[in-house]
GROMACS .gro file of C-alpha atoms in nm:
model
   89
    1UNK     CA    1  -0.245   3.501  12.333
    2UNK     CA    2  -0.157   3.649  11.998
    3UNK     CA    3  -0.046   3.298  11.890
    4UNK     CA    4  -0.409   3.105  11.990
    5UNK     CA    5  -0.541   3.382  11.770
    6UNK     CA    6  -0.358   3.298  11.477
    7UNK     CA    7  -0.378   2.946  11.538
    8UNK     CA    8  -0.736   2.952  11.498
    9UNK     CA    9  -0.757   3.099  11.144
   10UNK     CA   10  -0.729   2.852  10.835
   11UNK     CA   11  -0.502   3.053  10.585
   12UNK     CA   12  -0.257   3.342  10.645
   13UNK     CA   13  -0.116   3.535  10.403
   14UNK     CA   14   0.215   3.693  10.451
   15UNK     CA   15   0.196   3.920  10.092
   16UNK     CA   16   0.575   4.064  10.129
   17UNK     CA   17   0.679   3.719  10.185
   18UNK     CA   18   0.460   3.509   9.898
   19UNK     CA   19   0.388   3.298  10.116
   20UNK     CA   20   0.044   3.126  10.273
   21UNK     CA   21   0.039   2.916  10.548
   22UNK     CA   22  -0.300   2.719  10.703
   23UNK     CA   23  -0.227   2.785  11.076
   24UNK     CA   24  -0.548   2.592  11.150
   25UNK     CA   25  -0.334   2.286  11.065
   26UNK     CA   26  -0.020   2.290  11.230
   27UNK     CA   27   0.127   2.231  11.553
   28UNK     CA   28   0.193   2.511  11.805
   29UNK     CA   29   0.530   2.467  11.754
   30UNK     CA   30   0.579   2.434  11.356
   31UNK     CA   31   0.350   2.761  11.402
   32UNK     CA   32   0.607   2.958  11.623
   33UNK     CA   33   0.929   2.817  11.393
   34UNK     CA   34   0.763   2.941  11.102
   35UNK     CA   35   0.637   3.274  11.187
   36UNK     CA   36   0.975   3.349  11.325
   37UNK     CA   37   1.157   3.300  11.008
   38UNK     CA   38   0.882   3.525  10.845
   39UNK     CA   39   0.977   3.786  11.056
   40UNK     CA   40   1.299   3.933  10.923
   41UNK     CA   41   1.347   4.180  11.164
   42UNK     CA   42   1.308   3.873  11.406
   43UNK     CA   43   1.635   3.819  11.642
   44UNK     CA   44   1.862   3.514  11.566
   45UNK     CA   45   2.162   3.346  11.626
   46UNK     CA   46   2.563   3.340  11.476
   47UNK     CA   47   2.413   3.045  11.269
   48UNK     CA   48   2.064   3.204  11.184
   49UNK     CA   49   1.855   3.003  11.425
   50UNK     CA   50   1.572   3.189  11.579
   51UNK     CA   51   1.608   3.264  11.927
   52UNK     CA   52   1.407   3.101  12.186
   53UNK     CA   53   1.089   3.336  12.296
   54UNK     CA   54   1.228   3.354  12.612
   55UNK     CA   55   1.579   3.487  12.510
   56UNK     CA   56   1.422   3.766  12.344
   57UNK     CA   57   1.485   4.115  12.507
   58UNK     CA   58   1.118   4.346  12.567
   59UNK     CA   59   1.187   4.486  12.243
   60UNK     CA   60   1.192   4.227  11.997
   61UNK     CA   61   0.897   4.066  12.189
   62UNK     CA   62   0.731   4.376  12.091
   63UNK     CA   63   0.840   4.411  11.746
   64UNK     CA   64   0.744   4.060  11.688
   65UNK     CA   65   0.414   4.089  11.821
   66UNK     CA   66   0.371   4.420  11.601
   67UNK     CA   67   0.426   4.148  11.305
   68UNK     CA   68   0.215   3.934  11.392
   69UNK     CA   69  -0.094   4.185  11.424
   70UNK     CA   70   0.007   4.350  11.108
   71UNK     CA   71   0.002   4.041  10.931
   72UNK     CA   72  -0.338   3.959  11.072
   73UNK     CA   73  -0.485   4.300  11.021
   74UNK     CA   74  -0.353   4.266  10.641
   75UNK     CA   75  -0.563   3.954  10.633
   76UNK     CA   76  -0.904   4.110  10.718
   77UNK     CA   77  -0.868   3.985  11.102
   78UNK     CA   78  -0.876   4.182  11.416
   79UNK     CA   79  -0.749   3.993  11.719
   80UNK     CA   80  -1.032   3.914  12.018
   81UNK     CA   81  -0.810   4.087  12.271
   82UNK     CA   82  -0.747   4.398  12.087
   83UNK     CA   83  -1.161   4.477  12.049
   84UNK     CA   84  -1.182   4.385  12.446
   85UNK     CA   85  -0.933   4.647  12.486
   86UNK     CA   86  -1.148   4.887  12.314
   87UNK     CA   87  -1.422   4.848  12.441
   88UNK     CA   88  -1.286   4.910  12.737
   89UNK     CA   89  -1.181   5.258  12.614
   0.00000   0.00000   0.00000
């Protein structure tokens, strides 16, 4: 879910990084690989592979999600879900 959202934006800026990326325009995939090297904090292997999604314990799910929104939210852009939960409060 938080990965359609940031698939559907045309340019990214991750400020701490210098970098800029055009989600819009890459693959699902090349979008994962590349917001998980972003994310320093992000798990990896002995060689410095990112780990799978689904080798990730709760935590650093969580942690990685909490990226990705802060990223977003540095870029002027509130996820869909997170004003449905709102409204809902």
């Amino acid at each position: 879910m938080v990965l359609a959202e940031i698939h559907k934006l045309r340019y990214l800026a991750i400020r701490e990084r210098n970098v800029v990326i055009k989600p819009f325009y890459l693959s699902d995939e090349m979008l994962k690989l590349i917001l998980k090297h972003l994310d320093f904090d992000y798990p990896r292997q002995k060689d410095g592979t990112p780990l799978s999604y689904t080798k990730l314990r709760e935590v650093d799910f969580l942690s990685h999600i909490a990226f990705l929104e802060t990223i977003m939210a540095e870029n002027g852009y509130e996820p869909k879900y997170l004003q449905e939960l709102q409204k809902g409060y």
